[in-house]
PDB file of C-alpha atoms in Angstrom:
ATOM      1  CA  MET A   1     -20.577  65.301  -5.246  1.00 72.00           C
ATOM      2  CA  PHE A   2     -23.287  64.097  -7.601  1.00 89.00           C
ATOM      3  CA  GLU A   3     -26.605  62.928  -6.218  1.00 96.00           C
ATOM      4  CA  VAL A   4     -27.392  60.404  -8.923  1.00 97.00           C
ATOM      5  CA  SER A   5     -25.645  58.030 -11.371  1.00 97.00           C
ATOM      6  CA  LEU A   6     -27.386  57.112 -14.719  1.00 97.00           C
ATOM      7  CA  VAL A   7     -25.989  53.840 -16.193  1.00 95.00           C
ATOM      8  CA  ILE A   8     -26.373  52.858 -19.746  1.00 91.00           C
ATOM      9  CA  ALA A   9     -25.010  49.666 -21.223  1.00 87.00           C
ATOM     10  CA  CYS A  10     -24.170  49.753 -24.947  1.00 83.00           C
ATOM     11  CA  TRP A  11     -24.355  47.113 -27.640  1.00 79.00           C
ATOM     12  CA  GLU A  12     -24.464  48.059 -31.241  1.00 76.00           C
ATOM     13  CA  ARG A  13     -27.202  50.563 -32.201  1.00 77.00           C
ATOM     14  CA  LEU A  14     -24.738  53.451 -32.740  1.00 78.00           C
ATOM     15  CA  GLU A  15     -27.313  56.101 -34.007  1.00 82.00           C
ATOM     16  CA  LEU A  16     -29.766  55.270 -31.163  1.00 82.00           C
ATOM     17  CA  THR A  17     -26.933  55.521 -28.612  1.00 86.00           C
ATOM     18  CA  LYS A  18     -26.199  58.974 -29.854  1.00 87.00           C
ATOM     19  CA  ARG A  19     -29.813  59.889 -29.624  1.00 89.00           C
ATOM     20  CA  ILE A  20     -30.178  59.036 -25.950  1.00 91.00           C
ATOM     21  CA  ILE A  21     -26.875  60.880 -25.176  1.00 92.00           C
ATOM     22  CA  GLU A  22     -28.079  63.931 -26.989  1.00 94.00           C
ATOM     23  CA  SER A  23     -31.292  63.835 -24.796  1.00 94.00           C
ATOM     24  CA  LEU A  24     -29.045  64.093 -21.792  1.00 96.00           C
ATOM     25  CA  THR A  25     -27.558  67.412 -22.996  1.00 96.00           C
ATOM     26  CA  ILE A  26     -30.929  69.213 -22.170  1.00 97.00           C
ATOM     27  CA  GLN A  27     -31.800  67.666 -18.773  1.00 97.00           C
ATOM     28  CA  THR A  28     -33.344  70.229 -16.368  1.00 97.00           C
ATOM     29  CA  GLU A  29     -31.139  68.616 -13.741  1.00 97.00           C
ATOM     30  CA  PRO A  30     -27.668  68.914 -15.323  1.00 97.00           C
ATOM     31  CA  LYS A  31     -25.566  67.681 -12.406  1.00 97.00           C
ATOM     32  CA  PHE A  32     -25.502  63.852 -12.717  1.00 97.00           C
ATOM     33  CA  ARG A  33     -22.918  61.191 -13.247  1.00 98.00           C
ATOM     34  CA  LEU A  34     -23.318  59.169 -16.615  1.00 97.00           C
ATOM     35  CA  TYR A  35     -21.735  55.693 -16.879  1.00 96.00           C
ATOM     36  CA  LEU A  36     -21.801  54.817 -20.639  1.00 92.00           C
ATOM     37  CA  ILE A  37     -20.261  51.368 -20.832  1.00 90.00           C
ATOM     38  CA  GLY A  38     -19.896  49.146 -23.838  1.00 84.00           C
ATOM     39  CA  ASP A  39     -20.552  45.474 -23.608  1.00 83.00           C
ATOM     40  CA  CYS A  40     -17.277  44.607 -25.253  1.00 83.00           C
ATOM     41  CA  CYS A  41     -18.555  46.467 -28.365  1.00 82.00           C
ATOM     42  CA  ARG A  42     -16.253  47.523 -31.141  1.00 84.00           C
ATOM     43  CA  ILE A  43     -18.938  49.942 -32.535  1.00 80.00           C
ATOM     44  CA  TYR A  44     -19.036  51.623 -29.126  1.00 79.00           C
ATOM     45  CA  GLU A  45     -15.130  52.015 -29.318  1.00 81.00           C
ATOM     46  CA  ARG A  46     -15.297  53.586 -32.723  1.00 82.00           C
ATOM     47  CA  MET A  47     -18.031  55.992 -31.620  1.00 82.00           C
ATOM     48  CA  VAL A  48     -15.963  57.114 -28.618  1.00 80.00           C
ATOM     49  CA  ARG A  49     -12.767  57.577 -30.677  1.00 85.00           C
ATOM     50  CA  GLU A  50     -14.184  59.122 -33.910  1.00 85.00           C
ATOM     51  CA  ASP A  51     -17.805  60.398 -33.730  1.00 84.00           C
ATOM     52  CA  ASN A  52     -17.993  64.219 -33.608  1.00 87.00           C
ATOM     53  CA  LYS A  53     -21.601  64.351 -32.785  1.00 89.00           C
ATOM     54  CA  PHE A  54     -21.066  62.020 -29.836  1.00 86.00           C
ATOM     55  CA  HIS A  55     -18.078  64.150 -28.688  1.00 93.00           C
ATOM     56  CA  LYS A  56     -20.100  67.294 -28.767  1.00 94.00           C
ATOM     57  CA  SER A  57     -22.866  65.753 -26.635  1.00 93.00           C
ATOM     58  CA  VAL A  58     -20.424  64.453 -23.994  1.00 94.00           C
ATOM     59  CA  HIS A  59     -18.732  67.892 -23.892  1.00 96.00           C
ATOM     60  CA  ARG A  60     -22.113  69.609 -23.463  1.00 97.00           C
ATOM     61  CA  ILE A  61     -22.973  67.276 -20.534  1.00 97.00           C
ATOM     62  CA  ILE A  62     -19.710  68.171 -18.822  1.00 97.00           C
ATOM     63  CA  GLU A  63     -20.009  71.875 -19.611  1.00 97.00           C
ATOM     64  CA  ARG A  64     -23.416  71.984 -17.924  1.00 97.00           C
ATOM     65  CA  GLY A  65     -21.994  70.417 -14.681  1.00 97.00           C
ATOM     66  CA  GLY A  66     -22.319  66.680 -15.366  1.00 97.00           C
ATOM     67  CA  ASP A  67     -19.678  63.840 -15.202  1.00 97.00           C
ATOM     68  CA  VAL A  68     -19.205  61.167 -17.891  1.00 96.00           C
ATOM     69  CA  ILE A  69     -17.482  57.858 -17.396  1.00 93.00           C
ATOM     70  CA  LEU A  70     -16.776  55.898 -20.520  1.00 93.00           C
ATOM     71  CA  GLY A  71     -15.413  52.388 -20.702  1.00 90.00           C
ATOM     72  CA  ASN A  72     -15.718  49.054 -22.601  1.00 87.00           C
ATOM     73  CA  ALA A  73     -16.013  45.595 -20.922  1.00 82.00           C
ATOM     74  CA  SER A  74     -13.252  43.174 -21.716  1.00 82.00           C
ATOM     75  CA  ARG A  75     -15.714  40.443 -22.579  1.00 81.00           C
ATOM     76  CA  HIS A  76     -19.129  40.344 -24.037  1.00 78.00           C
ATOM     77  CA  ALA A  77     -21.874  39.328 -21.487  1.00 76.00           C
ATOM     78  CA  GLY A  78     -24.865  39.595 -23.881  1.00 71.00           C
ATOM     79  CA  HIS A  79     -26.947  41.564 -21.302  1.00 74.00           C
ATOM     80  CA  PRO A  80     -26.612  44.728 -19.236  1.00 79.00           C
ATOM     81  CA  GLY A  81     -26.656  43.099 -15.795  1.00 81.00           C
ATOM     82  CA  GLU A  82     -23.032  42.825 -15.188  1.00 85.00           C
ATOM     83  CA  ILE A  83     -22.440  46.367 -16.174  1.00 87.00           C
ATOM     84  CA  PHE A  84     -25.317  47.583 -13.837  1.00 88.00           C
ATOM     85  CA  ASP A  85     -23.795  45.578 -11.016  1.00 90.00           C
ATOM     86  CA  TRP A  86     -20.310  46.990 -11.514  1.00 91.00           C
ATOM     87  CA  ALA A  87     -21.560  50.643 -11.660  1.00 93.00           C
ATOM     88  CA  ALA A  88     -23.474  50.170  -8.419  1.00 93.00           C
ATOM     89  CA  ARG A  89     -20.228  49.178  -6.722  1.00 94.00           C
ATOM     90  CA  GLU A  90     -18.112  51.774  -8.479  1.00 95.00           C
ATOM     91  CA  THR A  91     -20.122  55.001  -7.915  1.00 96.00           C
ATOM     92  CA  ASP A  92     -20.453  57.002  -4.858  1.00 96.00           C
ATOM     93  CA  THR A  93     -23.642  58.802  -5.454  1.00 97.00           C
ATOM     94  CA  GLU A  94     -26.717  58.559  -3.343  1.00 97.00           C
ATOM     95  CA  TRP A  95     -28.866  57.259  -6.047  1.00 97.00           C
ATOM     96  CA  ILE A  96     -28.560  55.127  -9.236  1.00 97.00           C
ATOM     97  CA  THR A  97     -30.884  54.662 -12.114  1.00 95.00           C
ATOM     98  CA  TYR A  98     -30.659  53.019 -15.515  1.00 93.00           C
ATOM     99  CA  ALA A  99     -31.558  53.461 -19.209  1.00 91.00           C
ATOM    100  CA  GLY A 100     -31.420  51.393 -22.421  1.00 87.00           C
ATOM    101  CA  ASN A 101     -29.194  52.815 -25.127  1.00 86.00           C
ATOM    102  CA  ASP A 102     -31.995  52.684 -27.604  1.00 85.00           C
ATOM    103  CA  ASP A 103     -34.561  54.672 -25.678  1.00 88.00           C
ATOM    104  CA  VAL A 104     -35.273  58.405 -25.046  1.00 91.00           C
ATOM    105  CA  LEU A 105     -35.347  60.402 -21.814  1.00 94.00           C
ATOM    106  CA  LEU A 106     -37.509  63.514 -21.686  1.00 96.00           C
ATOM    107  CA  PRO A 107     -35.808  66.731 -20.530  1.00 96.00           C
ATOM    108  CA  ASN A 108     -37.175  66.549 -16.917  1.00 97.00           C
ATOM    109  CA  HIS A 109     -36.368  62.857 -16.503  1.00 97.00           C
ATOM    110  CA  ILE A 110     -33.467  63.060 -14.021  1.00 97.00           C
ATOM    111  CA  GLU A 111     -34.979  65.908 -12.069  1.00 97.00           C
ATOM    112  CA  ASN A 112     -38.381  64.029 -11.872  1.00 97.00           C
ATOM    113  CA  TYR A 113     -36.788  60.821 -10.660  1.00 97.00           C
ATOM    114  CA  LEU A 114     -34.713  62.537  -8.011  1.00 97.00           C
ATOM    115  CA  TYR A 115     -37.645  64.587  -6.767  1.00 97.00           C
ATOM    116  CA  TRP A 116     -39.877  61.606  -6.224  1.00 96.00           C
ATOM    117  CA  ALA A 117     -37.012  59.461  -4.834  1.00 95.00           C
ATOM    118  CA  GLU A 118     -36.131  61.938  -2.171  1.00 94.00           C
ATOM    119  CA  ALA A 119     -39.773  62.952  -1.444  1.00 94.00           C
ATOM    120  CA  SER A 120     -40.766  59.330  -0.868  1.00 92.00           C
ATOM    121  CA  GLY A 121     -38.275  58.731   1.945  1.00 92.00           C
ATOM    122  CA  THR A 122     -37.744  55.145   0.660  1.00 93.00           C
ATOM    123  CA  ASP A 123     -34.803  53.149  -0.749  1.00 95.00           C
ATOM    124  CA  ALA A 124     -36.349  52.472  -4.282  1.00 94.00           C
ATOM    125  CA  CYS A 125     -39.044  53.990  -6.474  1.00 94.00           C
ATOM    126  CA  GLN A 126     -40.810  52.467  -9.341  1.00 93.00           C
ATOM    127  CA  PHE A 127     -42.411  54.532 -12.137  1.00 94.00           C
ATOM    128  CA  ASN A 128     -44.718  54.103 -15.079  1.00 94.00           C
ATOM    129  CA  LEU A 129     -43.328  54.654 -18.606  1.00 92.00           C
ATOM    130  CA  LEU A 130     -44.428  54.475 -22.240  1.00 91.00           C
ATOM    131  CA  LYS A 131     -43.323  51.809 -24.663  1.00 89.00           C
ATOM    132  CA  ILE A 132     -43.443  52.886 -28.218  1.00 88.00           C
ATOM    133  CA  PHE A 133     -43.886  50.296 -31.057  1.00 85.00           C
ATOM    134  CA  PRO A 134     -44.359  50.936 -34.724  1.00 84.00           C
ATOM    135  CA  THR A 135     -48.049  50.004 -34.211  1.00 83.00           C
ATOM    136  CA  GLY A 136     -48.576  52.488 -31.421  1.00 85.00           C
ATOM    137  CA  ILE A 137     -47.906  53.336 -27.858  1.00 88.00           C
ATOM    138  CA  CYS A 138     -48.381  51.178 -24.809  1.00 86.00           C
ATOM    139  CA  TYR A 139     -48.765  52.501 -21.289  1.00 89.00           C
ATOM    140  CA  VAL A 140     -46.551  50.442 -18.944  1.00 87.00           C
ATOM    141  CA  ASP A 141     -47.802  50.117 -15.273  1.00 89.00           C
ATOM    142  CA  GLY A 142     -44.774  50.224 -13.155  1.00 86.00           C
ATOM    143  CA  ARG A 143     -46.324  47.904 -10.608  1.00 84.00           C
ATOM    144  CA  ARG A 144     -46.735  45.099 -13.078  1.00 79.00           C
ATOM    145  CA  ASN A 145     -43.574  45.418 -15.264  1.00 74.00           C
ATOM    146  CA  ASN A 146     -40.133  45.476 -13.758  1.00 71.00           C
ATOM    147  CA  TRP A 147     -38.038  47.638 -16.107  1.00 75.00           C
ATOM    148  CA  HIS A 148     -34.680  49.106 -15.232  1.00 80.00           C
ATOM    149  CA  GLY A 149     -35.689  52.421 -16.809  1.00 83.00           C
ATOM    150  CA  ASN A 150     -38.570  52.828 -14.331  1.00 89.00           C
ATOM    151  CA  LEU A 151     -36.331  52.380 -11.261  1.00 92.00           C
ATOM    152  CA  ILE A 152     -34.289  54.689  -9.157  1.00 96.00           C
ATOM    153  CA  VAL A 153     -32.586  53.091  -6.149  1.00 95.00           C
ATOM    154  CA  ARG A 154     -30.317  54.026  -3.338  1.00 95.00           C
ATOM    155  CA  ARG A 155     -26.792  53.107  -4.538  1.00 95.00           C
ATOM    156  CA  ALA A 156     -26.019  51.364  -1.221  1.00 95.00           C
ATOM    157  CA  ILE A 157     -28.942  49.147  -1.691  1.00 94.00           C
ATOM    158  CA  ALA A 158     -28.438  48.336  -5.352  1.00 93.00           C
ATOM    159  CA  ALA A 159     -24.788  47.510  -4.633  1.00 93.00           C
ATOM    160  CA  GLN A 160     -25.970  44.580  -2.439  1.00 92.00           C
ATOM    161  CA  VAL A 161     -28.023  42.852  -5.139  1.00 88.00           C
ATOM    162  CA  ASN A 162     -26.503  41.071  -8.154  1.00 82.00           C
ATOM    163  CA  HIS A 163     -28.375  40.460 -11.377  1.00 76.00           C
ATOM    164  CA  ARG A 164     -29.055  36.727 -11.754  1.00 66.00           C
ATOM    165  CA  SER A 165     -31.139  36.347 -14.866  1.00 58.00           C
ATOM    166  CA  GLY A 166     -29.287  38.934 -16.853  1.00 55.00           C
ATOM    167  CA  PRO A 167     -31.770  40.784 -19.042  1.00 55.00           C
ATOM    168  CA  ALA A 168     -33.070  44.378 -18.404  1.00 53.00           C
ATOM    169  CA  HIS A 169     -36.317  42.899 -17.121  1.00 60.00           C
ATOM    170  CA  ASP A 170     -34.669  41.058 -14.212  1.00 66.00           C
ATOM    171  CA  GLU A 171     -37.246  40.032 -11.702  1.00 73.00           C
ATOM    172  CA  SER A 172     -34.578  38.639  -9.397  1.00 76.00           C
ATOM    173  CA  PHE A 173     -32.966  42.046  -9.140  1.00 82.00           C
ATOM    174  CA  VAL A 174     -36.243  43.867  -8.197  1.00 83.00           C
ATOM    175  CA  GLU A 175     -37.208  41.156  -5.760  1.00 82.00           C
ATOM    176  CA  GLY A 176     -33.754  41.418  -4.096  1.00 84.00           C
ATOM    177  CA  LEU A 177     -34.259  45.107  -3.809  1.00 86.00           C
ATOM    178  CA  ARG A 178     -37.658  44.721  -2.160  1.00 85.00           C
ATOM    179  CA  LYS A 179     -36.178  42.241   0.472  1.00 87.00           C
ATOM    180  CA  LEU A 180     -33.434  44.773   1.450  1.00 88.00           C
ATOM    181  CA  GLY A 181     -35.420  48.060   1.677  1.00 83.00           C
ATOM    182  CA  THR A 182     -38.649  49.916   1.352  1.00 87.00           C
ATOM    183  CA  PHE A 183     -40.102  50.202  -2.122  1.00 91.00           C
ATOM    184  CA  THR A 184     -42.550  52.864  -3.434  1.00 93.00           C
ATOM    185  CA  TYR A 185     -44.741  52.901  -6.565  1.00 93.00           C
ATOM    186  CA  CYS A 186     -44.973  56.455  -7.746  1.00 94.00           C
ATOM    187  CA  GLY A 187     -47.936  56.270  -9.960  1.00 90.00           C
ATOM    188  CA  GLU A 188     -48.680  59.986  -9.803  1.00 92.00           C
ATOM    189  CA  ALA A 189     -45.266  61.015 -11.299  1.00 95.00           C
ATOM    190  CA  PRO A 190     -45.200  62.394 -14.708  1.00 95.00           C
ATOM    191  CA  ILE A 191     -43.864  59.905 -17.432  1.00 94.00           C
ATOM    192  CA  THR A 192     -40.503  60.879 -18.522  1.00 95.00           C
ATOM    193  CA  TYR A 193     -38.981  57.594 -19.985  1.00 94.00           C
ATOM    194  CA  LEU A 194     -39.889  56.437 -23.465  1.00 92.00           C
ATOM    195  CA  ALA A 195     -38.897  52.828 -24.224  1.00 88.00           C
ATOM    196  CA  ILE A 196     -38.716  52.444 -27.931  1.00 85.00           C
ATOM    197  CA  ASP A 197     -39.023  48.953 -29.548  1.00 79.00           C
ATOM    198  CA  ASN A 198     -38.975  47.972 -33.198  1.00 67.00           C
ATOM    199  CA  GLY A 199     -40.869  44.794 -32.531  1.00 60.00           C
ATOM    200  CA  ILE A 200     -44.562  44.101 -32.383  1.00 56.00           C
ATOM    201  CA  PRO A 201     -46.197  43.772 -28.954  1.00 53.00           C
ATOM    202  CA  ASN A 202     -48.247  40.751 -28.096  1.00 52.00           C
ATOM    203  CA  SER A 203     -50.506  42.915 -25.961  1.00 49.00           C
ATOM    204  CA  CYS A 204     -50.742  46.418 -24.738  1.00 47.00           C
ATOM    205  CA  ASN A 205     -52.586  45.406 -21.527  1.00 42.00           C
ATOM    206  CA  TRP A 206     -49.682  45.183 -19.171  1.00 37.00           C
TER     207      TRP A 206
END
């Protein structure tokens, strides 16, 4: 049985999706379940059918002891919330965490999140991360910015909370988690998630 599920919702951004999947082939904790689900995305379907680089990465994850679940939603929701909710109900792992298909996970990402989640003795952990813009790098304080990429949650807790506002920055989801269980901010944990954005930040003082 796998301890943790990683959920990535996909819309467009083919090359970036392949980049994050490639980063999962070198995780120091290789035993995880990956849900890579398209948001009714034709580009996703073409990648799954035809892209050799993607196929090699998926096979590498499986060879190293991981599990990969692929699928494409029947309708386009326009946000990852419905896919995140579905995965929390579908999987049987102890923990669930999330990532954007345009971001990068450092090699110790899954190991790091699992370590701190289990050591904390809580139901949900929130981490800091780095957000990378063309103009520079912003440090994101996990206490002040609710980002799915900086969360790891007990699956039984996550399955009880539906996304209401939709986007990956869903305050209702985080507040719902807080009401159901204990919550820990792991500010001393090393940063292993890089959120990459092509836009220009209004401020780096989050």
